[in-house]
PDB file of N, CA, C and O in Angstrom:
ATOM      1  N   UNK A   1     188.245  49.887 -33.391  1.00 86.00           N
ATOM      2  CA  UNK A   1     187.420  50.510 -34.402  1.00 86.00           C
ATOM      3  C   UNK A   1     186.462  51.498 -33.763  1.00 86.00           C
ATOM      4  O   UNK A   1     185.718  51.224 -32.822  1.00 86.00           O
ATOM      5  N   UNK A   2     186.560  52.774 -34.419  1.00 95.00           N
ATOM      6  CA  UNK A   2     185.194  53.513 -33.787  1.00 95.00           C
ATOM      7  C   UNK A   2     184.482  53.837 -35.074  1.00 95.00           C
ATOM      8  O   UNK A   2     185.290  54.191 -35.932  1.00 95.00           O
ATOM      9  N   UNK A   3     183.156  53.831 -35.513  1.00 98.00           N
ATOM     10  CA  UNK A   3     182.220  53.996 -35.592  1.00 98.00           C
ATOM     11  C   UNK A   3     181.688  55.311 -35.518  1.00 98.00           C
ATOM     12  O   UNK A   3     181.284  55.743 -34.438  1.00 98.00           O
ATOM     13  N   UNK A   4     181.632  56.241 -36.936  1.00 97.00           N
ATOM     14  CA  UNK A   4     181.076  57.457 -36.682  1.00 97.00           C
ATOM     15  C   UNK A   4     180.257  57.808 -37.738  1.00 97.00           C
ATOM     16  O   UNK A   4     179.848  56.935 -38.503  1.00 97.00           O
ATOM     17  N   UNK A   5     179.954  59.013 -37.887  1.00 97.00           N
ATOM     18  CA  UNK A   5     178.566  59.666 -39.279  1.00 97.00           C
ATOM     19  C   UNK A   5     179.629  60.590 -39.719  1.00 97.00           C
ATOM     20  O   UNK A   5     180.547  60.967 -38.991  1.00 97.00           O
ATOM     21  N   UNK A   6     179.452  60.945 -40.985  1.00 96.00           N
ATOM     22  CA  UNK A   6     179.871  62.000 -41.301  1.00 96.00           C
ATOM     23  C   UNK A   6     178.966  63.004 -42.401  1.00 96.00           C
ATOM     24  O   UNK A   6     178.608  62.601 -43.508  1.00 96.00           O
ATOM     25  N   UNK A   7     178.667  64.418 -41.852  1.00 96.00           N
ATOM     26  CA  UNK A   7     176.968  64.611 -41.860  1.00 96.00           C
ATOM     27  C   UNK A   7     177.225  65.657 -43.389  1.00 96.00           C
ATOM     28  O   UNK A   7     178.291  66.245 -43.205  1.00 96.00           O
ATOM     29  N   UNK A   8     176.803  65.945 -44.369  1.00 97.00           N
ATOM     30  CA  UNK A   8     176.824  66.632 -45.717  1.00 97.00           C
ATOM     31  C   UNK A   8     175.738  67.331 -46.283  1.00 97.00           C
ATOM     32  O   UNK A   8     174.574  66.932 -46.305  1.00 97.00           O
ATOM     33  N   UNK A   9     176.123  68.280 -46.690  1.00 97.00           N
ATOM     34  CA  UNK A   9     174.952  68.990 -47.479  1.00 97.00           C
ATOM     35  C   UNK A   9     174.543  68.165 -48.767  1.00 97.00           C
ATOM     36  O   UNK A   9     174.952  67.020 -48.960  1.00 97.00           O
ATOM     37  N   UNK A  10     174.001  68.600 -49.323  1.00 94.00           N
ATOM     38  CA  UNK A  10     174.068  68.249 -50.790  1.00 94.00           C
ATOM     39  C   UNK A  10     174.790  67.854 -52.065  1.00 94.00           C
ATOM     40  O   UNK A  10     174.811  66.916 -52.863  1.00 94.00           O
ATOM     41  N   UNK A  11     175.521  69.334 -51.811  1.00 96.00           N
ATOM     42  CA  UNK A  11     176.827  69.591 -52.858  1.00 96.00           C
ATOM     43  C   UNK A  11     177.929  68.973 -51.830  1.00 96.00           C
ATOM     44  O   UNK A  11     179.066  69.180 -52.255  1.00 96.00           O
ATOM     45  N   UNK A  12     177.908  68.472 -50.948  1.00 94.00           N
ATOM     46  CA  UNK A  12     179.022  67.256 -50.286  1.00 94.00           C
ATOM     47  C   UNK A  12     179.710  68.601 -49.117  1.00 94.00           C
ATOM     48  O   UNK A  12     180.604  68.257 -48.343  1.00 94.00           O
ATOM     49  N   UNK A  13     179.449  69.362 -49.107  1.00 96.00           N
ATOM     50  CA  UNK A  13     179.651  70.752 -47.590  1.00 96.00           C
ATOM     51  C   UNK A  13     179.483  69.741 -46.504  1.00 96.00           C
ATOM     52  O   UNK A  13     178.514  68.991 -46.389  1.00 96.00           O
ATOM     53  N   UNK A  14     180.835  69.813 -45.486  1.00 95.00           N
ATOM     54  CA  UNK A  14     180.376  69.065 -44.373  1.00 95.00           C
ATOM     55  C   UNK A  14     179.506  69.823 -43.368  1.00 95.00           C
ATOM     56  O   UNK A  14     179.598  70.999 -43.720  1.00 95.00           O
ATOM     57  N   UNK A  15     178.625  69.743 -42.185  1.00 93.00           N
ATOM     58  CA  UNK A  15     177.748  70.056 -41.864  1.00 93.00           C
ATOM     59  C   UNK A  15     178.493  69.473 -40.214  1.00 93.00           C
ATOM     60  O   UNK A  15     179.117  68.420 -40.082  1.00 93.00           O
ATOM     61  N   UNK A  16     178.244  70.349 -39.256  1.00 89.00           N
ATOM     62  CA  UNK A  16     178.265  70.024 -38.024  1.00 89.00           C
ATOM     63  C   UNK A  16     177.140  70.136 -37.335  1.00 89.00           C
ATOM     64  O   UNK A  16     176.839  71.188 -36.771  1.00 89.00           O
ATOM     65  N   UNK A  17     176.468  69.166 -37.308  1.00 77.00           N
ATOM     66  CA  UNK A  17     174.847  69.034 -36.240  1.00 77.00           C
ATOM     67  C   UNK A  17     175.386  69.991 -34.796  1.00 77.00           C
ATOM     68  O   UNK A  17     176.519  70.135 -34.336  1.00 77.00           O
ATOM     69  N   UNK A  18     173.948  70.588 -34.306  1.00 77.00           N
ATOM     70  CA  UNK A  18     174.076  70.948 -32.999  1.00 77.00           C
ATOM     71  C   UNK A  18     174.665  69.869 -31.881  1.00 77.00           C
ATOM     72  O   UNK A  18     175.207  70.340 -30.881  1.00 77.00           O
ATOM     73  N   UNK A  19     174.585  68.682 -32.009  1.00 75.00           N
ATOM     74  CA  UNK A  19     174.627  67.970 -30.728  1.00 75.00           C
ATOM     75  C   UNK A  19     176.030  67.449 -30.656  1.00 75.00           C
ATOM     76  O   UNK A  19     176.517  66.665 -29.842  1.00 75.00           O
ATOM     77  N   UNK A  20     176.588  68.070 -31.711  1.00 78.00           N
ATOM     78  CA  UNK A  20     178.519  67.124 -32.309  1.00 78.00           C
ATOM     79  C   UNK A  20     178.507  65.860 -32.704  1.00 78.00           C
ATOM     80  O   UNK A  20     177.524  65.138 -32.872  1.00 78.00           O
ATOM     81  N   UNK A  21     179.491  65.646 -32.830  1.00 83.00           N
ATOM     82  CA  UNK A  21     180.010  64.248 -33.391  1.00 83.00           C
ATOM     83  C   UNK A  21     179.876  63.006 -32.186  1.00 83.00           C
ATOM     84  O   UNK A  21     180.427  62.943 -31.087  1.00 83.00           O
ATOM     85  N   UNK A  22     178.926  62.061 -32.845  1.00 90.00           N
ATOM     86  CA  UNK A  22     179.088  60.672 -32.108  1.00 90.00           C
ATOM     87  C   UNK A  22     179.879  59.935 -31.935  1.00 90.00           C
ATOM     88  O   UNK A  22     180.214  59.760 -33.106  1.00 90.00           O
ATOM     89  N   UNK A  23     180.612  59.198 -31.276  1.00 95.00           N
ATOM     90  CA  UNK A  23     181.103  57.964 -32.038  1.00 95.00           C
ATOM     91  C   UNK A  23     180.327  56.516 -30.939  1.00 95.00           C
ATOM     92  O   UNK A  23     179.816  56.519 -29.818  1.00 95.00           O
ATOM     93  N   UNK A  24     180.515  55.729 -31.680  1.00 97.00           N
ATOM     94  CA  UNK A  24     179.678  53.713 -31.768  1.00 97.00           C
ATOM     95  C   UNK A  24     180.612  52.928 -31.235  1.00 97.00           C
ATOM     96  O   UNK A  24     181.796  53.035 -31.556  1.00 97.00           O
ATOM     97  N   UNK A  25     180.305  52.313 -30.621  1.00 97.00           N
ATOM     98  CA  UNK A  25     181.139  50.918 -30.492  1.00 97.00           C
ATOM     99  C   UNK A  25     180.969  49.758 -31.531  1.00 97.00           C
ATOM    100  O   UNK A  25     181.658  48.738 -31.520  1.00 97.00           O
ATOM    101  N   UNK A  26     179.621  50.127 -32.746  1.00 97.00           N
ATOM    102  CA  UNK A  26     179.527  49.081 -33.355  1.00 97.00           C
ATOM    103  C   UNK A  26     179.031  49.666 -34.635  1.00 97.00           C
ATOM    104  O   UNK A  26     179.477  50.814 -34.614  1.00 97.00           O
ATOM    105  N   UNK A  27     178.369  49.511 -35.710  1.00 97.00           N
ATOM    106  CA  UNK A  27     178.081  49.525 -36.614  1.00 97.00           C
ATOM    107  C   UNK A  27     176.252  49.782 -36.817  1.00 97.00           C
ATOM    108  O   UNK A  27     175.661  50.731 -37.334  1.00 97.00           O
ATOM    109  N   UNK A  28     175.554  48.149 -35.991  1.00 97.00           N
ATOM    110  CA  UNK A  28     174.125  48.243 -35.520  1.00 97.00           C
ATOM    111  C   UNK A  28     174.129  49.768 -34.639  1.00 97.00           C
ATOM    112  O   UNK A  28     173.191  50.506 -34.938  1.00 97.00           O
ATOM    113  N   UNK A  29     174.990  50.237 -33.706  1.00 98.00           N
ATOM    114  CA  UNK A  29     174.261  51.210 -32.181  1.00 98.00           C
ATOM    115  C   UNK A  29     174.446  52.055 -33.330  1.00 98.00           C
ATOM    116  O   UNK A  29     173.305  52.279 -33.735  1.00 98.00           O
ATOM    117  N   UNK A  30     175.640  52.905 -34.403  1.00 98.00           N
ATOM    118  CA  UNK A  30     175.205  53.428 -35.370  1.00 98.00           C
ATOM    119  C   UNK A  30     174.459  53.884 -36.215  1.00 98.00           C
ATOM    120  O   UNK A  30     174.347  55.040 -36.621  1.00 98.00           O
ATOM    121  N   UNK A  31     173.805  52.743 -36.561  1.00 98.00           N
ATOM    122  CA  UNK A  31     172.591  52.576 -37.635  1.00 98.00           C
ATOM    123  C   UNK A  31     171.287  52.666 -36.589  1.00 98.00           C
ATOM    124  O   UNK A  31     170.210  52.826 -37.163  1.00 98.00           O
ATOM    125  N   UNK A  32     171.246  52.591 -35.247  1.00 98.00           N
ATOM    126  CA  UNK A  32     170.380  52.727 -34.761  1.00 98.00           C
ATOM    127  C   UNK A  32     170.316  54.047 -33.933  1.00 98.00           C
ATOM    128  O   UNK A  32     169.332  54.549 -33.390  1.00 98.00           O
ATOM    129  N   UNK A  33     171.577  54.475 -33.969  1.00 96.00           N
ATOM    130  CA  UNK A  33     171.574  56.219 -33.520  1.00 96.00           C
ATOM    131  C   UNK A  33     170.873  56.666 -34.635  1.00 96.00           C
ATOM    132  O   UNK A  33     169.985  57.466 -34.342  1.00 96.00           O
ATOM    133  N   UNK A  34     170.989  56.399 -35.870  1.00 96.00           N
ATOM    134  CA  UNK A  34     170.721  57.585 -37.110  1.00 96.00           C
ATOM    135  C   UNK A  34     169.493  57.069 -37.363  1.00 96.00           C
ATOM    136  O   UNK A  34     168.901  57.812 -38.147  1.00 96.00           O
ATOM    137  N   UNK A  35     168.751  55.985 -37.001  1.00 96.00           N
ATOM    138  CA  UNK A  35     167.454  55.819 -37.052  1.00 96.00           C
ATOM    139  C   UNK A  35     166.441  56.605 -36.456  1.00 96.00           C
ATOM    140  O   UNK A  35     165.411  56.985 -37.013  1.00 96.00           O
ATOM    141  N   UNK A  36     166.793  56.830 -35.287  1.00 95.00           N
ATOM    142  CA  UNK A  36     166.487  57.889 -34.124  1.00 95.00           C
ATOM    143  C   UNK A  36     166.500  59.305 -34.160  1.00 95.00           C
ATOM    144  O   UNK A  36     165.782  60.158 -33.636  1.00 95.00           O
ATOM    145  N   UNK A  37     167.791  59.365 -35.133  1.00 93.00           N
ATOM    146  CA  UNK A  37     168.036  60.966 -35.288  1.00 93.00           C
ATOM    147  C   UNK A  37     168.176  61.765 -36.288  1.00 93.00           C
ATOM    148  O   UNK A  37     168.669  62.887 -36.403  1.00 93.00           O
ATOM    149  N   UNK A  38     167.514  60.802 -37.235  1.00 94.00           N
ATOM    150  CA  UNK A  38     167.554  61.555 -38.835  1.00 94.00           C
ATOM    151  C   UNK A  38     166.979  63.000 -38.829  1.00 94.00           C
ATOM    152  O   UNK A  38     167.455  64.069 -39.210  1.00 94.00           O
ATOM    153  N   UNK A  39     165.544  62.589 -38.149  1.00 93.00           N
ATOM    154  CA  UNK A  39     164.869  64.017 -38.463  1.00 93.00           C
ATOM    155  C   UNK A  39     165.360  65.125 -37.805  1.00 93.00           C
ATOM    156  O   UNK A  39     165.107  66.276 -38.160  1.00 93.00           O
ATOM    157  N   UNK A  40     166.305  64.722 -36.517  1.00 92.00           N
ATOM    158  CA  UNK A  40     166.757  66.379 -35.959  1.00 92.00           C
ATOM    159  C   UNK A  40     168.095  66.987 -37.064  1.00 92.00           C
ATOM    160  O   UNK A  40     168.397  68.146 -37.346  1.00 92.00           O
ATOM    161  N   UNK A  41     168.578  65.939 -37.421  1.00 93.00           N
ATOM    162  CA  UNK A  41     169.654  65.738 -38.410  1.00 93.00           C
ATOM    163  C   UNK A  41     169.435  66.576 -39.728  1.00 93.00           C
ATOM    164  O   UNK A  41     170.279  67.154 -40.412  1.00 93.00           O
ATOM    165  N   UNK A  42     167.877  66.469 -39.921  1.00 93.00           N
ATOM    166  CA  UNK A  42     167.609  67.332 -41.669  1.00 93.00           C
ATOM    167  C   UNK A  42     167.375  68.992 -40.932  1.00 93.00           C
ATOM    168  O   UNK A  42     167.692  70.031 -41.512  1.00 93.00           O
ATOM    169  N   UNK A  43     166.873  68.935 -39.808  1.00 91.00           N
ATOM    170  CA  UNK A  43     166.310  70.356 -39.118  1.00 91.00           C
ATOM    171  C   UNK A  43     167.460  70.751 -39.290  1.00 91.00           C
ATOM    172  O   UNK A  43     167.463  71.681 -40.096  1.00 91.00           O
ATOM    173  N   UNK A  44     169.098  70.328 -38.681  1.00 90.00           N
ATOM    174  CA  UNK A  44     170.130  71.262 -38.533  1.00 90.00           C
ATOM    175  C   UNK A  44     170.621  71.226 -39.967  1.00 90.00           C
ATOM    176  O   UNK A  44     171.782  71.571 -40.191  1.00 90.00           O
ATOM    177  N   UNK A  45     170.027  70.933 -40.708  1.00 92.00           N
ATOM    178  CA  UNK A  45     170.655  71.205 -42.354  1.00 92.00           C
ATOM    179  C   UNK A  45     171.711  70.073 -42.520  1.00 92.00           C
ATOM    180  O   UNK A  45     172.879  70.404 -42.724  1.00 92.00           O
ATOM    181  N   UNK A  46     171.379  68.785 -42.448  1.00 94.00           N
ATOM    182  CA  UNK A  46     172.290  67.833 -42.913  1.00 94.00           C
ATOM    183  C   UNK A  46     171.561  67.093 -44.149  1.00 94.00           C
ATOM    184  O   UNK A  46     170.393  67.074 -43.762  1.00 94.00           O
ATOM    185  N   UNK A  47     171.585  66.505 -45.353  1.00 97.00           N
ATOM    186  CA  UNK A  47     171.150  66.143 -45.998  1.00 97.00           C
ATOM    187  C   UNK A  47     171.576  64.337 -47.054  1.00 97.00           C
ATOM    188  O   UNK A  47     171.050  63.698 -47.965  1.00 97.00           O
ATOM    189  N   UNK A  48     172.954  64.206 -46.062  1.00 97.00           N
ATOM    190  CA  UNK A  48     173.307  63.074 -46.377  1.00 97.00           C
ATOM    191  C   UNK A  48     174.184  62.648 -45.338  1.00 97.00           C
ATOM    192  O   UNK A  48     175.066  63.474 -45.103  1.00 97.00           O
ATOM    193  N   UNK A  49     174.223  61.299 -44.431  1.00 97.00           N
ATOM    194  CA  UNK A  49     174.895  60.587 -43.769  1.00 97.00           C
ATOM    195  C   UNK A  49     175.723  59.785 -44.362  1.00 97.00           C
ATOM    196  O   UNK A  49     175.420  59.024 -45.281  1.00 97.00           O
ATOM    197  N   UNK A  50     176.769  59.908 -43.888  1.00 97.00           N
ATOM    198  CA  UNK A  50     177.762  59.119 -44.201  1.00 97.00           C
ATOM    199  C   UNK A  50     178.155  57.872 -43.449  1.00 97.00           C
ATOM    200  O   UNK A  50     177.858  58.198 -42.300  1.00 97.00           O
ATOM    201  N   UNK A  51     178.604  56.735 -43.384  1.00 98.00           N
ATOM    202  CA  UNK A  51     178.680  55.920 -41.820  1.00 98.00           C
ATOM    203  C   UNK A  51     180.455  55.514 -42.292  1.00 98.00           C
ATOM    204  O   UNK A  51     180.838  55.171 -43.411  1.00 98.00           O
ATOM    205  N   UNK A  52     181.132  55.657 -41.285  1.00 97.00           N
ATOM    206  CA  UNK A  52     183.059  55.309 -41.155  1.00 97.00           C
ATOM    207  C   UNK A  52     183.254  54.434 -40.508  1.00 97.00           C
ATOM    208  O   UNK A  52     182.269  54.013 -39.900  1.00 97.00           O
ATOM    209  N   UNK A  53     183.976  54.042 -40.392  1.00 97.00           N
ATOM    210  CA  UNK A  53     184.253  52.604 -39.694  1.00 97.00           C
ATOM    211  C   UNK A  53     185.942  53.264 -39.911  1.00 97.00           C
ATOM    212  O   UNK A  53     186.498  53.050 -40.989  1.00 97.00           O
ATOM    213  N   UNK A  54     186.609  53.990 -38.909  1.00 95.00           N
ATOM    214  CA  UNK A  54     188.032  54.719 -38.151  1.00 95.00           C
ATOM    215  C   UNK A  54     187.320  55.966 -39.731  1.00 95.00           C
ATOM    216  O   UNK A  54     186.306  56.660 -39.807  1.00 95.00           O
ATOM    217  N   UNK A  55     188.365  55.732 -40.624  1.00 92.00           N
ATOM    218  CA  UNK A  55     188.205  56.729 -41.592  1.00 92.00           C
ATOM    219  C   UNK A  55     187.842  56.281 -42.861  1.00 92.00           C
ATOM    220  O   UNK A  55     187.825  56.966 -43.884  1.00 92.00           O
ATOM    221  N   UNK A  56     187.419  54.565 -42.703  1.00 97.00           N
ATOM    222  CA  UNK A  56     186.967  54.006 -43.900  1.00 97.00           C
ATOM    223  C   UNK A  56     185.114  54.168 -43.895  1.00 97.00           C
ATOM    224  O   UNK A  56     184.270  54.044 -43.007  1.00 97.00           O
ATOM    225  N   UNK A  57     185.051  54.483 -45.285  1.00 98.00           N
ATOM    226  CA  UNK A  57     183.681  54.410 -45.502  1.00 98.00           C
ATOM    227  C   UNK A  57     182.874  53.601 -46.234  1.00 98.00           C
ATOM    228  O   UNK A  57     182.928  53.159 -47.381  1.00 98.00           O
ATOM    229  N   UNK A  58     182.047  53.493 -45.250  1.00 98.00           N
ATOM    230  CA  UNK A  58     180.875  52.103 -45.301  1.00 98.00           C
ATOM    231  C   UNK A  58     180.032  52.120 -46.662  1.00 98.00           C
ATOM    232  O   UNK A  58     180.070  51.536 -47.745  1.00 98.00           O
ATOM    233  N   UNK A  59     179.215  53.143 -46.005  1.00 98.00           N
ATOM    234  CA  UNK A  59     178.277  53.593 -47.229  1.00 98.00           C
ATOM    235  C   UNK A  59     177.905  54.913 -47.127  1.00 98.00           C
ATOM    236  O   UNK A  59     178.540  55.560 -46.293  1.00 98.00           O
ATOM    237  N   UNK A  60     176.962  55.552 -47.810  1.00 97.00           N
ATOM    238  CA  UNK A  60     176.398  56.909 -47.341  1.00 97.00           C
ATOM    239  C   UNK A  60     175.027  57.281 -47.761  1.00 97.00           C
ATOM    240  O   UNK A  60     175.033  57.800 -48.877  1.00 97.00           O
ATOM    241  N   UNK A  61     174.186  57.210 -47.375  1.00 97.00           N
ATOM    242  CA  UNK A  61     172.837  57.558 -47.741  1.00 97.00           C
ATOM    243  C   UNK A  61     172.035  59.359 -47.412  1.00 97.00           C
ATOM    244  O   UNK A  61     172.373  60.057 -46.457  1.00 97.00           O
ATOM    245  N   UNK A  62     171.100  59.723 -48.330  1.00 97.00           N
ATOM    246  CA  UNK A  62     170.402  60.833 -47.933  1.00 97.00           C
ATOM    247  C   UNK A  62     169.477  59.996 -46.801  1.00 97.00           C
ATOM    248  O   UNK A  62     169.201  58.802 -46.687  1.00 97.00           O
ATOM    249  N   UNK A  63     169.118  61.234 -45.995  1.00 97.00           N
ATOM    250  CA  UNK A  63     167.971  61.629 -45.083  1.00 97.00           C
ATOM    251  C   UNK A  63     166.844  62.156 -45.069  1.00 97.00           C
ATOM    252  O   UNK A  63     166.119  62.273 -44.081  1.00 97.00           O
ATOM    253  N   UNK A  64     166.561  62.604 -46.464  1.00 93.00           N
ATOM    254  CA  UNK A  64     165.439  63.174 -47.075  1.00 93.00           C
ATOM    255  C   UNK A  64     164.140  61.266 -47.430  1.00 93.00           C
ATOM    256  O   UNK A  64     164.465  60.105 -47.681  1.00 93.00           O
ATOM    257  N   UNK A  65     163.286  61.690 -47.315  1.00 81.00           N
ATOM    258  CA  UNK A  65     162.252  60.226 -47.507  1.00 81.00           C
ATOM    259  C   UNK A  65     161.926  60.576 -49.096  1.00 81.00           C
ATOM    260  O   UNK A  65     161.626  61.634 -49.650  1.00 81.00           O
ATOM    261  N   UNK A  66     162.081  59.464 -49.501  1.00 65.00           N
ATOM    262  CA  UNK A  66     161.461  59.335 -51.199  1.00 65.00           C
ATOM    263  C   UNK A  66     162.058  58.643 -51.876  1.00 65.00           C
ATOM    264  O   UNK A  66     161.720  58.485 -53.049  1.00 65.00           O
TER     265      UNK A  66
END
């Protein structure tokens, strides 16, 4: 299993962050990469995370606070 983000605009536009694509060995190092890196994440214009587990998806939350 790998463990990745998949990063979206608004209107669902995928978005490639400056730093590329991660991938996790787990689910937690995941959730604790994007804890860490939300805010550089909204700077490069991402506005919703996605989390995969190979190409299945977990869940997906915005990055915006409110």
């Amino acid at each position: 299993m790998v463990w990745t983000w998949r990063y979206e605009k608004a209107d669902g536009t995928l978005v490639t962050p400056a730093g590329g694509q991660e991938e996790f060995p787990g689910q937690g190092d995941a959730e604790s990469w994007i804890g860490e890196s939300w805010k550089q994440l909204v700077e490069d214009g991402v506005d919703n995370a996605v989390l995969l587990d190979d190409d299945r998806v977990i869940y997906s939350m915005s990055l915006h606070e409110g």
